[in-house]
């Protein structure tokens, strides 16, 4: 089964390949993520602090958070040979947990940024 087929079978939508990069979403309203060479990545339009990122990663060791172009980026590497179906379930859980956290990070920043 190809990555694209596995994503569709797992219920992801908008699955498209452009060269070596696969794009998909966890639902019609969800943000788009990419997969390239077993590396899943999703950006959130909020800049989590280092302490927030470290706390989140302690609670979710399968995912890594960094800052890319001013946004918080969630990354998960799925090694070759790992059960793809199980890996996609982990990715889905990580994206949903990070989305919830991103909302709280954004709300905490409102007083700082005058929102």
mmCIF file of N, CA and C in Angstrom:
data_model
loop_
_atom_site.group_PDB
_atom_site.id
_atom_site.type_symbol
_atom_site.label_atom_id
_atom_site.label_comp_id
_atom_site.label_asym_id
_atom_site.label_seq_id
_atom_site.Cartn_x
_atom_site.Cartn_y
_atom_site.Cartn_z
ATOM 1 N N UNK A 1 0.851 -1.172 0.000
ATOM 2 C CA UNK A 1 0.000 0.000 0.000
ATOM 3 C C UNK A 1 0.901 1.241 0.000
ATOM 4 N N UNK A 2 0.580 2.197 -0.866
ATOM 5 C CA UNK A 2 1.356 3.440 -0.912
ATOM 6 C C UNK A 2 0.967 4.335 0.259
ATOM 7 N N UNK A 3 1.778 5.333 0.510
ATOM 8 C CA UNK A 3 1.465 6.296 1.559
ATOM 9 C C UNK A 3 0.128 6.968 1.279
ATOM 10 N N UNK A 4 -0.085 7.360 0.032
ATOM 11 C CA UNK A 4 -1.337 8.022 -0.319
ATOM 12 C C UNK A 4 -2.534 7.119 -0.043
ATOM 13 N N UNK A 5 -2.437 5.857 -0.420
ATOM 14 C CA UNK A 5 -3.528 4.906 -0.172
ATOM 15 C C UNK A 5 -3.760 4.723 1.324
ATOM 16 N N UNK A 6 -2.684 4.657 2.087
ATOM 17 C CA UNK A 6 -2.806 4.491 3.541
ATOM 18 C C UNK A 6 -3.460 5.712 4.176
ATOM 19 N N UNK A 7 -3.102 6.899 3.708
ATOM 20 C CA UNK A 7 -3.721 8.118 4.236
ATOM 21 C C UNK A 7 -5.220 8.136 3.959
ATOM 22 N N UNK A 8 -5.604 7.817 2.739
ATOM 23 C CA UNK A 8 -7.028 7.781 2.380
ATOM 24 C C UNK A 8 -7.750 6.720 3.197
ATOM 25 N N UNK A 9 -7.163 5.537 3.316
ATOM 26 C CA UNK A 9 -7.780 4.452 4.089
ATOM 27 C C UNK A 9 -7.956 4.843 5.554
ATOM 28 N N UNK A 10 -7.053 5.681 6.072
ATOM 29 C CA UNK A 10 -7.128 6.124 7.469
ATOM 30 C C UNK A 10 -8.087 7.299 7.651
ATOM 31 N N UNK A 11 -8.663 7.796 6.540
ATOM 32 C CA UNK A 11 -9.650 8.867 6.641
ATOM 33 C C UNK A 11 -9.118 10.267 6.440
ATOM 34 N N UNK A 12 -7.857 10.396 6.031
ATOM 35 C CA UNK A 12 -7.329 11.720 5.735
ATOM 36 C C UNK A 12 -7.889 12.168 4.386
ATOM 37 N N UNK A 13 -7.994 13.481 4.184
ATOM 38 C CA UNK A 13 -8.592 14.014 2.960
ATOM 39 C C UNK A 13 -7.601 14.921 2.235
ATOM 40 N N UNK A 14 -7.952 15.270 0.988
ATOM 41 C CA UNK A 14 -7.116 16.165 0.210
ATOM 42 C C UNK A 14 -5.735 15.607 -0.061
ATOM 43 N N UNK A 15 -5.644 14.302 -0.173
ATOM 44 C CA UNK A 15 -4.345 13.643 -0.339
ATOM 45 C C UNK A 15 -3.855 13.848 -1.773
ATOM 46 N N UNK A 16 -2.695 14.480 -1.890
ATOM 47 C CA UNK A 16 -2.095 14.744 -3.199
ATOM 48 C C UNK A 16 -0.588 14.588 -3.099
ATOM 49 N N UNK A 17 0.008 14.144 -4.176
ATOM 50 C CA UNK A 17 1.475 14.060 -4.240
ATOM 51 C C UNK A 17 1.967 15.077 -5.253
ATOM 52 N N UNK A 18 3.028 15.793 -4.861
ATOM 53 C CA UNK A 18 3.715 16.692 -5.773
ATOM 54 C C UNK A 18 5.199 16.387 -5.648
ATOM 55 N N UNK A 19 5.708 15.630 -6.598
ATOM 56 C CA UNK A 19 7.095 15.190 -6.516
ATOM 57 C C UNK A 19 7.283 14.248 -5.343
ATOM 58 N N UNK A 20 8.221 14.573 -4.471
ATOM 59 C CA UNK A 20 8.512 13.720 -3.316
ATOM 60 C C UNK A 20 7.652 14.051 -2.101
ATOM 61 N N UNK A 21 6.799 15.080 -2.217
ATOM 62 C CA UNK A 21 6.009 15.544 -1.071
ATOM 63 C C UNK A 21 4.550 15.140 -1.227
ATOM 64 N N UNK A 22 4.002 14.575 -0.150
ATOM 65 C CA UNK A 22 2.575 14.249 -0.097
ATOM 66 C C UNK A 22 1.917 15.268 0.822
ATOM 67 N N UNK A 23 0.791 15.817 0.368
ATOM 68 C CA UNK A 23 0.006 16.775 1.137
ATOM 69 C C UNK A 23 -1.290 16.100 1.555
ATOM 70 N N UNK A 24 -1.773 16.395 2.764
ATOM 71 C CA UNK A 24 -3.041 15.824 3.229
ATOM 72 C C UNK A 24 -3.576 16.654 4.384
ATOM 73 N N UNK A 25 -4.824 16.359 4.751
ATOM 74 C CA UNK A 25 -5.493 17.020 5.873
ATOM 75 C C UNK A 25 -6.218 15.971 6.698
ATOM 76 N N UNK A 26 -6.443 16.293 7.974
ATOM 77 C CA UNK A 26 -7.186 15.396 8.863
ATOM 78 C C UNK A 26 -8.678 15.707 8.831
ATOM 79 N N UNK A 27 -9.132 16.388 7.822
ATOM 80 C CA UNK A 27 -10.536 16.748 7.659
ATOM 81 C C UNK A 27 -10.598 17.976 6.781
ATOM 82 N N UNK A 28 -11.773 18.264 6.260
ATOM 83 C CA UNK A 28 -11.924 19.366 5.315
ATOM 84 C C UNK A 28 -11.493 20.708 5.896
ATOM 85 N N UNK A 29 -11.718 20.925 7.178
ATOM 86 C CA UNK A 29 -11.388 22.204 7.807
ATOM 87 C C UNK A 29 -10.016 22.207 8.477
ATOM 88 N N UNK A 30 -9.344 21.089 8.486
ATOM 89 C CA UNK A 30 -8.053 20.973 9.174
ATOM 90 C C UNK A 30 -6.934 21.577 8.327
ATOM 91 N N UNK A 31 -5.865 22.020 8.971
ATOM 92 C CA UNK A 31 -4.728 22.541 8.209
ATOM 93 C C UNK A 31 -4.013 21.423 7.452
ATOM 94 N N UNK A 32 -3.358 21.809 6.376
ATOM 95 C CA UNK A 32 -2.647 20.841 5.544
ATOM 96 C C UNK A 32 -1.304 20.481 6.169
ATOM 97 N N UNK A 33 -0.966 19.211 6.101
ATOM 98 C CA UNK A 33 0.353 18.767 6.540
ATOM 99 C C UNK A 33 1.071 18.138 5.363
ATOM 100 N N UNK A 34 2.370 17.949 5.528
ATOM 101 C CA UNK A 34 3.181 17.353 4.474
ATOM 102 C C UNK A 34 3.874 16.105 5.000
ATOM 103 N N UNK A 35 4.186 15.220 4.063
ATOM 104 C CA UNK A 35 4.984 14.038 4.378
ATOM 105 C C UNK A 35 6.046 13.940 3.289
ATOM 106 N N UNK A 36 7.293 13.879 3.723
ATOM 107 C CA UNK A 36 8.394 13.743 2.770
ATOM 108 C C UNK A 36 9.436 12.818 3.378
ATOM 109 N N UNK A 37 9.652 11.694 2.724
ATOM 110 C CA UNK A 37 10.652 10.747 3.198
ATOM 111 C C UNK A 37 10.413 10.249 4.613
ATOM 112 N N UNK A 38 9.164 10.005 4.954
ATOM 113 C CA UNK A 38 8.839 9.515 6.293
ATOM 114 C C UNK A 38 8.786 10.596 7.358
ATOM 115 N N UNK A 39 8.930 11.845 6.952
ATOM 116 C CA UNK A 39 8.896 12.983 7.887
ATOM 117 C C UNK A 39 7.580 13.735 7.708
ATOM 118 N N UNK A 40 6.732 13.648 8.718
ATOM 119 C CA UNK A 40 5.444 14.340 8.737
ATOM 120 C C UNK A 40 5.657 15.717 9.357
ATOM 121 N N UNK A 41 5.036 16.752 8.801
ATOM 122 C CA UNK A 41 5.196 18.101 9.353
ATOM 123 C C UNK A 41 3.907 18.897 9.198
ATOM 124 N N UNK A 42 3.612 19.687 10.220
ATOM 125 C CA UNK A 42 2.418 20.538 10.233
ATOM 126 C C UNK A 42 2.756 21.808 10.988
ATOM 127 N N UNK A 43 2.436 22.957 10.395
ATOM 128 C CA UNK A 43 2.702 24.248 11.036
ATOM 129 C C UNK A 43 1.429 24.810 11.651
ATOM 130 N N UNK A 44 1.629 25.503 12.776
ATOM 131 C CA UNK A 44 0.543 26.200 13.458
ATOM 132 C C UNK A 44 0.903 27.679 13.515
ATOM 133 N N UNK A 45 -0.058 28.537 13.207
ATOM 134 C CA UNK A 45 0.185 29.979 13.121
ATOM 135 C C UNK A 45 0.249 30.621 14.505
ATOM 136 N N UNK A 46 1.162 30.139 15.308
ATOM 137 C CA UNK A 46 1.423 30.683 16.638
ATOM 138 C C UNK A 46 2.867 30.324 16.979
ATOM 139 N N UNK A 47 3.513 31.193 17.696
ATOM 140 C CA UNK A 47 4.903 30.919 18.084
ATOM 141 C C UNK A 47 4.920 30.509 19.552
ATOM 142 N N UNK A 48 4.926 29.203 19.803
ATOM 143 C CA UNK A 48 4.977 28.696 21.175
ATOM 144 C C UNK A 48 6.337 29.027 21.776
ATOM 145 N N UNK A 49 6.340 29.332 23.061
ATOM 146 C CA UNK A 49 7.606 29.618 23.733
ATOM 147 C C UNK A 49 8.415 28.331 23.859
ATOM 148 N N UNK A 50 9.686 28.485 24.172
ATOM 149 C CA UNK A 50 10.528 27.304 24.363
ATOM 150 C C UNK A 50 9.981 26.433 25.493
ATOM 151 N N UNK A 51 9.538 27.059 26.575
ATOM 152 C CA UNK A 51 8.987 26.300 27.706
ATOM 153 C C UNK A 51 7.716 25.558 27.302
ATOM 154 N N UNK A 52 6.858 26.201 26.509
ATOM 155 C CA UNK A 52 5.629 25.541 26.048
ATOM 156 C C UNK A 52 5.958 24.355 25.153
ATOM 157 N N UNK A 53 6.922 24.534 24.252
ATOM 158 C CA UNK A 53 7.309 23.441 23.359
ATOM 159 C C UNK A 53 7.906 22.282 24.147
ATOM 160 N N UNK A 54 8.779 22.590 25.090
ATOM 161 C CA UNK A 54 9.404 21.531 25.889
ATOM 162 C C UNK A 54 8.372 20.759 26.705
ATOM 163 N N UNK A 55 7.423 21.471 27.309
ATOM 164 C CA UNK A 55 6.378 20.804 28.099
ATOM 165 C C UNK A 55 5.522 19.916 27.205
ATOM 166 N N UNK A 56 5.178 20.417 26.026
ATOM 167 C CA UNK A 56 4.349 19.632 25.111
ATOM 168 C C UNK A 56 5.092 18.371 24.675
ATOM 169 N N UNK A 57 6.370 18.494 24.356
ATOM 170 C CA UNK A 57 7.145 17.336 23.895
ATOM 171 C C UNK A 57 7.348 16.303 25.002
ATOM 172 N N UNK A 58 7.450 16.760 26.244
ATOM 173 C CA UNK A 58 7.527 15.792 27.349
ATOM 174 C C UNK A 58 6.241 14.976 27.424
ATOM 175 N N UNK A 59 5.108 15.628 27.197
ATOM 176 C CA UNK A 59 3.817 14.941 27.247
ATOM 177 C C UNK A 59 3.547 14.115 25.991
ATOM 178 N N UNK A 60 4.216 14.443 24.881
ATOM 179 C CA UNK A 60 3.986 13.781 23.584
ATOM 180 C C UNK A 60 5.332 13.448 22.943
ATOM 181 N N UNK A 61 6.043 12.462 23.474
ATOM 182 C CA UNK A 61 7.412 12.189 23.016
ATOM 183 C C UNK A 61 7.535 11.729 21.564
ATOM 184 N N UNK A 62 6.464 11.322 20.928
ATOM 185 C CA UNK A 62 6.550 10.893 19.527
ATOM 186 C C UNK A 62 6.661 12.076 18.572
ATOM 187 N N UNK A 63 6.323 13.276 19.047
ATOM 188 C CA UNK A 63 6.367 14.461 18.198
ATOM 189 C C UNK A 63 7.411 15.446 18.678
ATOM 190 N N UNK A 64 7.942 16.209 17.740
ATOM 191 C CA UNK A 64 8.911 17.254 18.069
ATOM 192 C C UNK A 64 8.320 18.583 17.626
ATOM 193 N N UNK A 65 8.557 19.625 18.401
ATOM 194 C CA UNK A 65 8.122 20.971 18.040
ATOM 195 C C UNK A 65 9.341 21.854 17.859
ATOM 196 N N UNK A 66 9.307 22.670 16.815
ATOM 197 C CA UNK A 66 10.332 23.680 16.621
ATOM 198 C C UNK A 66 9.657 24.910 16.032
ATOM 199 N N UNK A 67 10.446 25.905 15.722
ATOM 200 C CA UNK A 67 9.924 27.114 15.096
ATOM 201 C C UNK A 67 10.460 27.164 13.670
ATOM 202 N N UNK A 68 9.549 27.299 12.717
ATOM 203 C CA UNK A 68 9.913 27.388 11.301
ATOM 204 C C UNK A 68 9.217 28.608 10.715
ATOM 205 N N UNK A 69 9.994 29.540 10.217
ATOM 206 C CA UNK A 69 9.463 30.766 9.629
ATOM 207 C C UNK A 69 8.466 31.442 10.563
ATOM 208 N N UNK A 70 8.799 31.480 11.851
ATOM 209 C CA UNK A 70 7.984 32.181 12.832
ATOM 210 C C UNK A 70 6.784 31.428 13.359
ATOM 211 N N UNK A 71 6.561 30.213 12.882
ATOM 212 C CA UNK A 71 5.415 29.419 13.321
ATOM 213 C C UNK A 71 5.886 28.164 14.042
ATOM 214 N N UNK A 72 5.019 27.651 14.907
ATOM 215 C CA UNK A 72 5.321 26.401 15.590
ATOM 216 C C UNK A 72 5.095 25.260 14.613
ATOM 217 N N UNK A 73 6.090 24.412 14.480
ATOM 218 C CA UNK A 73 5.994 23.283 13.553
ATOM 219 C C UNK A 73 6.069 21.972 14.334
ATOM 220 N N UNK A 74 5.098 21.110 14.070
ATOM 221 C CA UNK A 74 5.072 19.759 14.623
ATOM 222 C C UNK A 74 5.706 18.826 13.607
ATOM 223 N N UNK A 75 6.627 17.982 14.075
ATOM 224 C CA UNK A 75 7.304 17.026 13.199
ATOM 225 C C UNK A 75 7.279 15.647 13.845
ATOM 226 N N UNK A 76 7.012 14.644 13.029
ATOM 227 C CA UNK A 76 7.122 13.253 13.464
ATOM 228 C C UNK A 76 7.823 12.488 12.354
ATOM 229 N N UNK A 77 8.828 11.735 12.711
ATOM 230 C CA UNK A 77 9.534 10.906 11.733
ATOM 231 C C UNK A 77 9.068 9.473 11.914
ATOM 232 N N UNK A 78 8.614 8.885 10.822
ATOM 233 C CA UNK A 78 8.158 7.499 10.825
ATOM 234 C C UNK A 78 9.229 6.668 10.126
ATOM 235 N N UNK A 79 10.018 5.919 10.882
ATOM 236 C CA UNK A 79 11.095 5.136 10.268
ATOM 237 C C UNK A 79 10.556 4.109 9.272
ATOM 238 N N UNK A 80 11.361 3.832 8.272
ATOM 239 C CA UNK A 80 10.989 2.832 7.273
ATOM 240 C C UNK A 80 10.788 1.483 7.955
ATOM 241 N N UNK A 81 9.760 0.772 7.526
ATOM 242 C CA UNK A 81 9.477 -0.543 8.078
ATOM 243 C C UNK A 81 8.505 -0.534 9.245
ATOM 244 N N UNK A 82 8.206 0.648 9.782
ATOM 245 C CA UNK A 82 7.249 0.754 10.885
ATOM 246 C C UNK A 82 5.838 0.593 10.318
ATOM 247 N N UNK A 83 4.940 0.030 11.102
ATOM 248 C CA UNK A 83 3.552 -0.155 10.697
ATOM 249 C C UNK A 83 2.939 1.203 10.349
ATOM 250 N N UNK A 84 2.634 1.407 9.075
ATOM 251 C CA UNK A 84 2.128 2.686 8.591
ATOM 252 C C UNK A 84 0.781 3.032 9.221
ATOM 253 N N UNK A 85 -0.109 2.067 9.329
ATOM 254 C CA UNK A 85 -1.427 2.323 9.917
ATOM 255 C C UNK A 85 -1.289 2.826 11.354
ATOM 256 N N UNK A 86 -0.451 2.175 12.133
ATOM 257 C CA UNK A 86 -0.223 2.601 13.520
ATOM 258 C C UNK A 86 0.439 3.976 13.556
ATOM 259 N N UNK A 87 1.374 4.211 12.655
ATOM 260 C CA UNK A 87 2.045 5.507 12.594
ATOM 261 C C UNK A 87 1.091 6.636 12.264
ATOM 262 N N UNK A 88 0.148 6.373 11.359
ATOM 263 C CA UNK A 88 -0.839 7.395 11.010
ATOM 264 C C UNK A 88 -1.757 7.700 12.186
ATOM 265 N N UNK A 89 -2.079 6.698 12.978
ATOM 266 C CA UNK A 89 -2.904 6.922 14.174
ATOM 267 C C UNK A 89 -2.150 7.798 15.177
ATOM 268 N N UNK A 90 -0.860 7.543 15.335
ATOM 269 C CA UNK A 90 -0.043 8.372 16.232
ATOM 270 C C UNK A 90 0.003 9.800 15.708
ATOM 271 N N UNK A 91 0.215 9.963 14.396
ATOM 272 C CA UNK A 91 0.270 11.299 13.792
ATOM 273 C C UNK A 91 -1.041 12.047 14.023
ATOM 274 N N UNK A 92 -2.152 11.386 13.792
ATOM 275 C CA UNK A 92 -3.461 12.028 13.999
ATOM 276 C C UNK A 92 -3.598 12.503 15.447
ATOM 277 N N UNK A 93 -3.230 11.659 16.391
ATOM 278 C CA UNK A 93 -3.308 12.037 17.808
ATOM 279 C C UNK A 93 -2.406 13.236 18.103
ATOM 280 N N UNK A 94 -1.202 13.232 17.539
ATOM 281 C CA UNK A 94 -0.284 14.352 17.756
ATOM 282 C C UNK A 94 -0.836 15.651 17.183
ATOM 283 N N UNK A 95 -1.376 15.600 15.966
ATOM 284 C CA UNK A 95 -1.882 16.830 15.351
ATOM 285 C C UNK A 95 -3.043 17.398 16.148
ATOM 286 N N UNK A 96 -3.908 16.540 16.639
ATOM 287 C CA UNK A 96 -5.056 17.015 17.417
ATOM 288 C C UNK A 96 -4.614 17.579 18.762
ATOM 289 N N UNK A 97 -3.667 16.920 19.410
ATOM 290 C CA UNK A 97 -3.155 17.421 20.691
ATOM 291 C C UNK A 97 -2.441 18.758 20.500
ATOM 292 N N UNK A 98 -1.695 18.877 19.424
ATOM 293 C CA UNK A 98 -0.972 20.116 19.174
ATOM 294 C C UNK A 98 -1.935 21.241 18.802
ATOM 295 N N UNK A 99 -2.989 20.932 18.066
ATOM 296 C CA UNK A 99 -3.986 21.948 17.718
ATOM 297 C C UNK A 99 -4.639 22.504 18.982
ATOM 298 N N UNK A 100 -4.977 21.621 19.924
ATOM 299 C CA UNK A 100 -5.566 22.083 21.189
ATOM 300 C C UNK A 100 -4.576 22.972 21.939
ATOM 301 N N UNK A 101 -3.326 22.555 21.982
ATOM 302 C CA UNK A 101 -2.307 23.345 22.678
ATOM 303 C C UNK A 101 -2.098 24.693 21.995
ATOM 304 N N UNK A 102 -2.112 24.709 20.672
ATOM 305 C CA UNK A 102 -1.892 25.950 19.932
ATOM 306 C C UNK A 102 -2.959 26.986 20.262
ATOM 307 N N UNK A 103 -4.186 26.545 20.470
ATOM 308 C CA UNK A 103 -5.259 27.471 20.854
ATOM 309 C C UNK A 103 -4.926 28.115 22.200
ATOM 310 N N UNK A 104 -4.475 27.320 23.150
ATOM 311 C CA UNK A 104 -4.143 27.889 24.465
ATOM 312 C C UNK A 104 -2.914 28.791 24.378
ATOM 313 N N UNK A 105 -1.934 28.424 23.555
ATOM 314 C CA UNK A 105 -0.764 29.284 23.391
ATOM 315 C C UNK A 105 -1.181 30.628 22.808
ATOM 316 N N UNK A 106 -2.055 30.591 21.831
ATOM 317 C CA UNK A 106 -2.532 31.825 21.191
ATOM 318 C C UNK A 106 -3.293 32.681 22.206
ATOM 319 N N UNK A 107 -4.149 32.061 23.002
ATOM 320 C CA UNK A 107 -4.923 32.818 23.996
ATOM 321 C C UNK A 107 -4.014 33.466 25.029
ATOM 322 N N UNK A 108 -2.958 32.792 25.432
ATOM 323 C CA UNK A 108 -2.023 33.368 26.395
ATOM 324 C C UNK A 108 -1.260 34.551 25.799
ATOM 325 N N UNK A 109 -1.113 34.577 24.498
ATOM 326 C CA UNK A 109 -0.372 35.662 23.852
ATOM 327 C C UNK A 109 -1.225 36.900 23.624
ATOM 328 N N UNK A 110 -2.527 36.769 23.672
ATOM 329 C CA UNK A 110 -3.399 37.912 23.379
ATOM 330 C C UNK A 110 -3.073 39.140 24.215
ATOM 331 N N UNK A 111 -2.925 39.030 25.548
ATOM 332 C CA UNK A 111 -2.601 40.240 26.313
ATOM 333 C C UNK A 111 -1.266 40.861 25.895
ATOM 334 N N UNK A 112 -0.320 40.030 25.494
ATOM 335 C CA UNK A 112 0.996 40.524 25.085
ATOM 336 C C UNK A 112 0.906 41.286 23.772
ATOM 337 N N UNK A 113 0.108 40.770 22.847
ATOM 338 C CA UNK A 113 0.018 41.353 21.507
ATOM 339 C C UNK A 113 -1.189 42.263 21.336
ATOM 340 N N UNK A 114 -1.943 42.510 22.393
ATOM 341 C CA UNK A 114 -3.085 43.413 22.317
ATOM 342 C C UNK A 114 -4.259 42.868 21.543
ATOM 343 N N UNK A 115 -4.424 41.559 21.517
ATOM 344 C CA UNK A 115 -5.548 40.960 20.784
ATOM 345 C C UNK A 115 -6.760 40.873 21.669
#
